[in-house]
């Protein structure tokens, strides 16, 4: 079964994954998905990592922790934020270094206040950082991160986190509980603020599509 989707991206996995979510318990859906991801090449696995969150299964975090690897796309961090990874675990990832450090930075950034450049489902889910640290503790952890490794990728991530620090540390309730993420994936419309977010997203996509068509007409 996993070989059948070895080369499938998140779009190709969308329908079979939705079928699993509607027919299986969270453990079954997670087992189905991780079997596929384990069979995929690292780059494709990274690009599909966000799907792990929509199993709504907290056990997905253990799989993420054990399997994150290069190339570390931002989807690992998005999945970790959607699954409610708390600050102490993120701090551990920052201190561990390697792929975990990059994922930790992406996770923090994914906790910022929902923005239009996020996917509609991420905006609706609106994850909030559990056990958020004081700003001074966050700044100290980021400084230690830069002292350990100041690659361009890490510097850019730290700058973005500092820019959005107030949103990342904002606290309050999240938009959609972790356990309800499968329902969000299957049908986002009933959730709070979903209609406006989906409508805004469709407007942006339609505008991009029109611009592309105009560009193609100009080339022809």
mmCIF file of C-alpha atoms in Angstrom:
data_model
loop_
_atom_site.group_PDB
_atom_site.id
_atom_site.type_symbol
_atom_site.label_atom_id
_atom_site.label_comp_id
_atom_site.label_asym_id
_atom_site.label_seq_id
_atom_site.Cartn_x
_atom_site.Cartn_y
_atom_site.Cartn_z
ATOM 1 C CA UNK A 1 0.000 0.000 0.000
ATOM 2 C CA UNK A 2 2.698 2.488 0.990
ATOM 3 C CA UNK A 3 4.529 1.859 -2.311
ATOM 4 C CA UNK A 4 1.448 2.953 -4.230
ATOM 5 C CA UNK A 5 1.907 6.490 -2.871
ATOM 6 C CA UNK A 6 5.712 6.541 -2.798
ATOM 7 C CA UNK A 7 5.876 9.464 -5.224
ATOM 8 C CA UNK A 8 2.670 11.244 -4.169
ATOM 9 C CA UNK A 9 2.663 14.838 -2.973
ATOM 10 C CA UNK A 10 0.106 16.281 -0.556
ATOM 11 C CA UNK A 11 -2.367 16.998 -3.361
ATOM 12 C CA UNK A 12 -2.268 13.424 -4.622
ATOM 13 C CA UNK A 13 -2.586 12.141 -1.056
ATOM 14 C CA UNK A 14 -5.504 14.423 -0.234
ATOM 15 C CA UNK A 15 -8.382 12.136 -1.247
ATOM 16 C CA UNK A 16 -6.993 8.828 0.081
ATOM 17 C CA UNK A 17 -5.928 10.571 3.297
ATOM 18 C CA UNK A 18 -9.413 12.035 3.731
ATOM 19 C CA UNK A 19 -10.843 8.555 3.259
ATOM 20 C CA UNK A 20 -8.591 7.233 6.003
ATOM 21 C CA UNK A 21 -9.604 10.055 8.347
ATOM 22 C CA UNK A 22 -13.293 9.359 7.772
ATOM 23 C CA UNK A 23 -13.010 5.578 8.200
ATOM 24 C CA UNK A 24 -10.208 5.071 10.728
ATOM 25 C CA UNK A 25 -9.507 5.974 14.317
ATOM 26 C CA UNK A 26 -6.577 8.429 14.788
ATOM 27 C CA UNK A 27 -4.111 5.572 15.411
ATOM 28 C CA UNK A 28 -5.113 3.878 12.164
ATOM 29 C CA UNK A 29 -4.888 7.051 10.104
ATOM 30 C CA UNK A 30 -1.468 7.846 11.588
ATOM 31 C CA UNK A 31 -0.178 4.326 10.873
ATOM 32 C CA UNK A 32 -1.390 4.565 7.267
ATOM 33 C CA UNK A 33 0.260 7.934 6.723
ATOM 34 C CA UNK A 34 3.576 7.185 8.427
ATOM 35 C CA UNK A 35 3.963 3.995 6.389
ATOM 36 C CA UNK A 36 3.703 6.117 3.248
ATOM 37 C CA UNK A 37 6.033 8.830 4.498
ATOM 38 C CA UNK A 38 8.642 6.274 5.566
ATOM 39 C CA UNK A 39 8.733 4.941 2.004
ATOM 40 C CA UNK A 40 9.168 8.364 0.402
ATOM 41 C CA UNK A 41 12.359 10.216 -0.475
ATOM 42 C CA UNK A 42 13.409 12.762 2.197
ATOM 43 C CA UNK A 43 12.441 15.868 0.202
ATOM 44 C CA UNK A 44 8.954 14.552 -0.576
ATOM 45 C CA UNK A 45 8.496 13.325 2.996
ATOM 46 C CA UNK A 46 9.330 16.817 4.241
ATOM 47 C CA UNK A 47 6.864 18.475 1.884
ATOM 48 C CA UNK A 48 4.113 16.093 3.053
ATOM 49 C CA UNK A 49 4.875 16.415 6.771
ATOM 50 C CA UNK A 50 2.020 18.821 7.516
ATOM 51 C CA UNK A 51 -0.463 15.997 6.897
ATOM 52 C CA UNK A 52 0.733 14.375 10.119
ATOM 53 C CA UNK A 53 -1.004 17.091 12.119
ATOM 54 C CA UNK A 54 -4.387 16.436 10.538
ATOM 55 C CA UNK A 55 -4.490 12.935 11.991
ATOM 56 C CA UNK A 56 -5.278 14.798 15.227
ATOM 57 C CA UNK A 57 -3.108 12.244 16.967
ATOM 58 C CA UNK A 58 -0.624 13.556 19.575
ATOM 59 C CA UNK A 59 1.467 10.414 18.931
ATOM 60 C CA UNK A 60 2.426 12.001 15.609
ATOM 61 C CA UNK A 61 4.835 14.228 17.545
ATOM 62 C CA UNK A 62 6.953 11.229 18.513
ATOM 63 C CA UNK A 63 7.143 10.199 14.853
ATOM 64 C CA UNK A 64 8.119 13.742 13.854
ATOM 65 C CA UNK A 65 10.798 13.829 16.554
ATOM 66 C CA UNK A 66 12.264 10.523 15.381
ATOM 67 C CA UNK A 67 12.061 11.117 11.631
ATOM 68 C CA UNK A 68 12.739 14.784 10.878
ATOM 69 C CA UNK A 69 15.746 15.066 8.608
ATOM 70 C CA UNK A 70 17.380 17.022 5.833
ATOM 71 C CA UNK A 71 16.078 18.759 3.832
ATOM 72 C CA UNK A 72 14.099 20.352 6.662
ATOM 73 C CA UNK A 73 11.169 22.057 4.971
ATOM 74 C CA UNK A 74 8.918 24.363 6.961
ATOM 75 C CA UNK A 75 6.137 21.770 6.887
ATOM 76 C CA UNK A 76 7.722 19.894 9.809
ATOM 77 C CA UNK A 77 7.397 22.990 11.979
ATOM 78 C CA UNK A 78 3.851 23.670 10.819
ATOM 79 C CA UNK A 79 2.862 20.119 11.769
ATOM 80 C CA UNK A 80 4.535 20.451 15.162
ATOM 81 C CA UNK A 81 2.725 23.724 15.884
ATOM 82 C CA UNK A 82 -0.649 22.373 14.779
ATOM 83 C CA UNK A 83 -0.097 19.409 17.107
ATOM 84 C CA UNK A 84 0.506 21.784 20.015
ATOM 85 C CA UNK A 85 4.196 21.221 20.710
ATOM 86 C CA UNK A 86 4.929 23.068 23.986
ATOM 87 C CA UNK A 87 7.829 25.437 24.570
ATOM 88 C CA UNK A 88 9.957 23.022 26.683
ATOM 89 C CA UNK A 89 10.063 20.525 23.822
ATOM 90 C CA UNK A 90 10.850 23.265 21.302
ATOM 91 C CA UNK A 91 13.671 24.449 23.546
ATOM 92 C CA UNK A 92 15.034 20.903 23.640
ATOM 93 C CA UNK A 93 14.994 20.827 19.828
ATOM 94 C CA UNK A 94 16.800 24.174 19.673
ATOM 95 C CA UNK A 95 19.520 22.864 21.960
ATOM 96 C CA UNK A 96 19.783 19.520 20.177
ATOM 97 C CA UNK A 97 20.891 21.183 16.942
ATOM 98 C CA UNK A 98 20.845 19.786 13.400
ATOM 99 C CA UNK A 99 17.447 19.201 11.771
ATOM 100 C CA UNK A 100 15.713 19.534 15.145
ATOM 101 C CA UNK A 101 17.012 23.095 15.558
ATOM 102 C CA UNK A 102 15.665 24.102 12.158
ATOM 103 C CA UNK A 103 12.322 22.450 12.910
ATOM 104 C CA UNK A 104 12.143 24.237 16.269
ATOM 105 C CA UNK A 105 12.592 27.616 14.599
ATOM 106 C CA UNK A 106 9.938 26.794 12.000
ATOM 107 C CA UNK A 107 7.605 25.630 14.789
ATOM 108 C CA UNK A 108 7.943 28.919 16.640
ATOM 109 C CA UNK A 109 7.232 30.876 13.484
ATOM 110 C CA UNK A 110 4.172 28.724 12.776
ATOM 111 C CA UNK A 111 2.758 29.823 16.157
ATOM 112 C CA UNK A 112 2.513 33.460 15.063
ATOM 113 C CA UNK A 113 -0.884 35.092 14.731
ATOM 114 C CA UNK A 114 -2.649 33.716 11.620
ATOM 115 C CA UNK A 115 -1.637 35.582 8.471
ATOM 116 C CA UNK A 116 -2.887 35.558 4.892
ATOM 117 C CA UNK A 117 0.286 33.839 3.649
ATOM 118 C CA UNK A 118 -0.594 30.763 5.725
ATOM 119 C CA UNK A 119 -2.795 28.032 4.289
ATOM 120 C CA UNK A 120 -6.526 28.436 5.041
ATOM 121 C CA UNK A 121 -6.512 25.409 7.363
ATOM 122 C CA UNK A 122 -3.569 26.809 9.334
ATOM 123 C CA UNK A 123 -5.370 30.134 9.690
ATOM 124 C CA UNK A 124 -8.527 28.442 10.943
ATOM 125 C CA UNK A 125 -6.634 26.143 13.326
ATOM 126 C CA UNK A 126 -4.722 29.160 14.720
ATOM 127 C CA UNK A 127 -2.392 27.180 17.020
ATOM 128 C CA UNK A 128 -1.164 28.872 20.206
ATOM 129 C CA UNK A 129 2.173 28.049 21.877
ATOM 130 C CA UNK A 130 1.584 26.040 25.085
ATOM 131 C CA UNK A 131 3.709 26.938 28.120
ATOM 132 C CA UNK A 132 4.958 30.021 26.298
ATOM 133 C CA UNK A 133 8.117 31.527 27.821
ATOM 134 C CA UNK A 134 8.689 35.115 28.850
ATOM 135 C CA UNK A 135 10.108 37.285 26.094
ATOM 136 C CA UNK A 136 13.500 37.380 27.825
ATOM 137 C CA UNK A 137 13.692 33.566 27.869
ATOM 138 C CA UNK A 138 12.783 33.387 24.183
ATOM 139 C CA UNK A 139 15.409 35.999 23.306
ATOM 140 C CA UNK A 140 18.059 34.135 25.324
ATOM 141 C CA UNK A 141 17.247 30.854 23.569
ATOM 142 C CA UNK A 142 17.450 32.508 20.156
ATOM 143 C CA UNK A 143 20.768 34.158 21.049
ATOM 144 C CA UNK A 144 22.168 30.787 22.134
ATOM 145 C CA UNK A 145 20.926 29.294 18.890
ATOM 146 C CA UNK A 146 22.764 31.929 16.841
ATOM 147 C CA UNK A 147 25.897 31.491 18.921
ATOM 148 C CA UNK A 148 25.868 27.770 18.168
ATOM 149 C CA UNK A 149 25.174 28.123 14.440
ATOM 150 C CA UNK A 150 24.535 31.328 12.512
ATOM 151 C CA UNK A 151 23.839 29.990 9.034
ATOM 152 C CA UNK A 152 21.789 32.228 6.687
ATOM 153 C CA UNK A 153 18.778 29.910 7.151
ATOM 154 C CA UNK A 154 18.985 30.181 10.940
ATOM 155 C CA UNK A 155 19.613 33.932 10.898
ATOM 156 C CA UNK A 156 16.579 34.507 8.675
ATOM 157 C CA UNK A 157 14.386 32.328 10.902
ATOM 158 C CA UNK A 158 15.535 34.065 14.086
ATOM 159 C CA UNK A 159 14.901 37.484 12.549
ATOM 160 C CA UNK A 160 11.368 36.450 11.576
ATOM 161 C CA UNK A 161 10.667 35.046 15.037
ATOM 162 C CA UNK A 162 11.876 38.243 16.694
ATOM 163 C CA UNK A 163 9.709 40.285 14.343
ATOM 164 C CA UNK A 164 6.622 38.226 15.248
ATOM 165 C CA UNK A 165 7.529 37.538 18.900
ATOM 166 C CA UNK A 166 4.487 39.274 20.375
ATOM 167 C CA UNK A 167 2.160 37.186 18.193
ATOM 168 C CA UNK A 168 4.051 33.969 18.958
ATOM 169 C CA UNK A 169 3.782 34.591 22.710
ATOM 170 C CA UNK A 170 0.234 35.950 22.603
ATOM 171 C CA UNK A 171 -1.442 33.111 24.548
ATOM 172 C CA UNK A 172 -5.187 32.555 24.638
ATOM 173 C CA UNK A 173 -7.288 29.765 23.108
ATOM 174 C CA UNK A 174 -6.400 28.222 19.765
ATOM 175 C CA UNK A 175 -8.883 28.190 16.907
ATOM 176 C CA UNK A 176 -9.288 24.412 16.570
ATOM 177 C CA UNK A 177 -8.368 21.757 19.140
ATOM 178 C CA UNK A 178 -5.825 19.111 18.126
ATOM 179 C CA UNK A 179 -8.457 16.384 18.393
ATOM 180 C CA UNK A 180 -10.650 18.261 15.910
ATOM 181 C CA UNK A 181 -7.991 18.653 13.212
ATOM 182 C CA UNK A 182 -9.281 15.635 11.227
ATOM 183 C CA UNK A 183 -12.728 17.266 11.060
ATOM 184 C CA UNK A 184 -11.098 20.508 9.964
ATOM 185 C CA UNK A 185 -9.284 18.704 7.143
ATOM 186 C CA UNK A 186 -12.441 16.960 5.987
ATOM 187 C CA UNK A 187 -14.764 19.972 6.164
ATOM 188 C CA UNK A 188 -13.422 23.343 7.319
ATOM 189 C CA UNK A 189 -16.612 25.327 6.612
ATOM 190 C CA UNK A 190 -18.375 24.827 10.007
ATOM 191 C CA UNK A 191 -15.453 26.163 12.062
ATOM 192 C CA UNK A 192 -15.328 29.690 13.432
ATOM 193 C CA UNK A 193 -14.087 32.335 10.966
ATOM 194 C CA UNK A 194 -13.730 29.661 8.267
ATOM 195 C CA UNK A 195 -16.097 31.301 5.788
ATOM 196 C CA UNK A 196 -14.211 34.597 5.712
ATOM 197 C CA UNK A 197 -10.811 32.878 5.548
ATOM 198 C CA UNK A 198 -11.858 30.518 2.753
ATOM 199 C CA UNK A 199 -13.468 33.345 0.786
ATOM 200 C CA UNK A 200 -10.366 35.522 1.125
ATOM 201 C CA UNK A 201 -8.155 32.630 0.039
ATOM 202 C CA UNK A 202 -10.304 31.968 -3.021
ATOM 203 C CA UNK A 203 -10.114 35.643 -3.971
ATOM 204 C CA UNK A 204 -6.306 35.570 -3.766
ATOM 205 C CA UNK A 205 -6.104 32.349 -5.786
ATOM 206 C CA UNK A 206 -8.477 33.718 -8.426
ATOM 207 C CA UNK A 207 -6.376 36.859 -8.724
ATOM 208 C CA UNK A 208 -3.184 34.846 -9.139
ATOM 209 C CA UNK A 209 -4.870 32.666 -11.744
ATOM 210 C CA UNK A 210 -6.026 35.727 -13.691
ATOM 211 C CA UNK A 211 -2.546 37.268 -13.565
ATOM 212 C CA UNK A 212 -1.023 34.039 -14.871
ATOM 213 C CA UNK A 213 -3.536 33.885 -17.724
ATOM 214 C CA UNK A 214 -2.784 37.500 -18.658
ATOM 215 C CA UNK A 215 0.929 36.754 -18.574
ATOM 216 C CA UNK A 216 0.478 33.748 -20.838
ATOM 217 C CA UNK A 217 -1.611 35.805 -23.247
ATOM 218 C CA UNK A 218 1.203 38.357 -23.405
ATOM 219 C CA UNK A 219 3.740 35.634 -24.210
ATOM 220 C CA UNK A 220 1.556 34.189 -26.955
#
